[in-house]
C-alpha cells in the first residue's frame, strides 16, 4: 500500500512538463511489465475512431492524447474490479481559459489517474484473488487552432452527442468514453477518481471528497471503509430531477448546466448516463483533496494520494 501511495504522490507532485500523456503511458508500461499484466495503448487514428471524446479534448496539445488500458486477469471465478482515473496532465481550461491563479496548480488535474495507478499498483503487489483493470484517459487540455470550441457538438463512444457549454468541463468528457468502455466488459465494481469540479470543493471544502454512486450497498461500504482509515467521504445525491439541467436543445446532452448550482451533482449525473448494465459504480470527486495546502515551498503543499488507503480497505473488507 505504501508503494501505491508514494507512486500516486510522486505523479501528482511532478510538474506538467515532466508528467504528460506520453510519460504517463511510460509509467504504466513499466507498471504492467513489473506485474506481468497486459497493457494496450490506444492513440492517434484508432483513438479518434473509437474514443472521439478523449481525442477531441486532447487534440490541441503537442503531446497526443491516449487511452491506457492495463489488465491483470487471474481467474474467471475471482471478483473483477475496474478503476478509472481522470488523466488531464494539465488543464488550461481550453478556449474558456482559466485565470492565472486557478491555472497555477493544474498539474494536479491528473490526480484521479495518479490515485487509480497507485491503487492498482498496491493491489497487484498484494497478489489478491482479484481480476484488476485500470483505465486512464490521458490528455492535456491545451489551447491551439485544434482546440474544441464552445457550442461544438462532439461524439462519444456511446453514440451520445454532447454540446460543449464550456471547454473547461473537459474531465467528464474523457471519463464518458472511458467509463462506457470499462462497462462494456462485465465487472463487479467500477470506481472512477477525478479532480472533476470546483463545485465539490465549494460544497465540502478540502476535508472531504464527494461520493456519488448508483448503489446503496457500495456507498455504505465505501463510507465505512473510509471511517476506518480516516479517508472519509460524504455522499452526494444522484437524482433524475437533475437530468433536465444537462439536457440540450442541440444535442443529446450538454457538458455543463446553464442554470447554475449543483455543479458536482450534474457532473456526476452526466457520468451516470455512460454506465451500463446496472454495474455497481462509484464516482469520487477529489477536487478538494488531491493536493493539500499544508507545507511545501511557498506554502504550495503537496499531493495526498487520498483514496489509495480507502480502496485498499474496501477491498480487504469486502472482496478478499
Coordinates of C-alpha atoms in Angstrom, one line a residue, residues 197 199-204 208-214 216 219 223 233-239 242 262-266 268-269 283 285:
X197 CA -15.4 20.0 -10.2
X199 CA -18.2 22.8 -7.0
X200 CA -17.3 19.8 -4.9
X201 CA -14.7 21.9 -3.2
X202 CA -17.2 24.7 -2.7
X203 CA -19.7 22.2 -1.1
X204 CA -17.3 20.3 1.1
X208 CA -14.0 15.6 2.4
X209 CA -14.3 14.3 -1.1
X210 CA -17.7 13.9 -2.7
X211 CA -19.1 10.4 -3.3
X212 CA -21.7 9.7 -5.9
X213 CA -23.0 6.2 -6.5
X214 CA -25.8 4.2 -8.2
X216 CA -26.6 2.0 -1.8
X219 CA -21.9 3.6 -0.9
X223 CA -18.3 5.2 3.8
X233 CA -16.3 10.6 2.2
X234 CA -19.6 12.4 2.0
X235 CA -22.3 11.0 -0.2
X236 CA -24.0 13.5 -2.5
X237 CA -27.2 12.9 -4.4
X238 CA -27.8 11.4 -7.9
X239 CA -31.4 12.0 -9.0
X242 CA -31.1 16.9 -12.2
X262 CA -25.4 21.7 -8.2
X263 CA -22.2 21.6 -10.3
X264 CA -20.7 18.5 -8.8
X265 CA -24.1 16.7 -8.9
X266 CA -24.8 17.5 -12.5
X268 CA -21.9 13.1 -11.7
X269 CA -25.3 12.9 -13.4
X283 CA -17.6 8.4 -8.6
X285 CA -14.8 13.8 -6.9

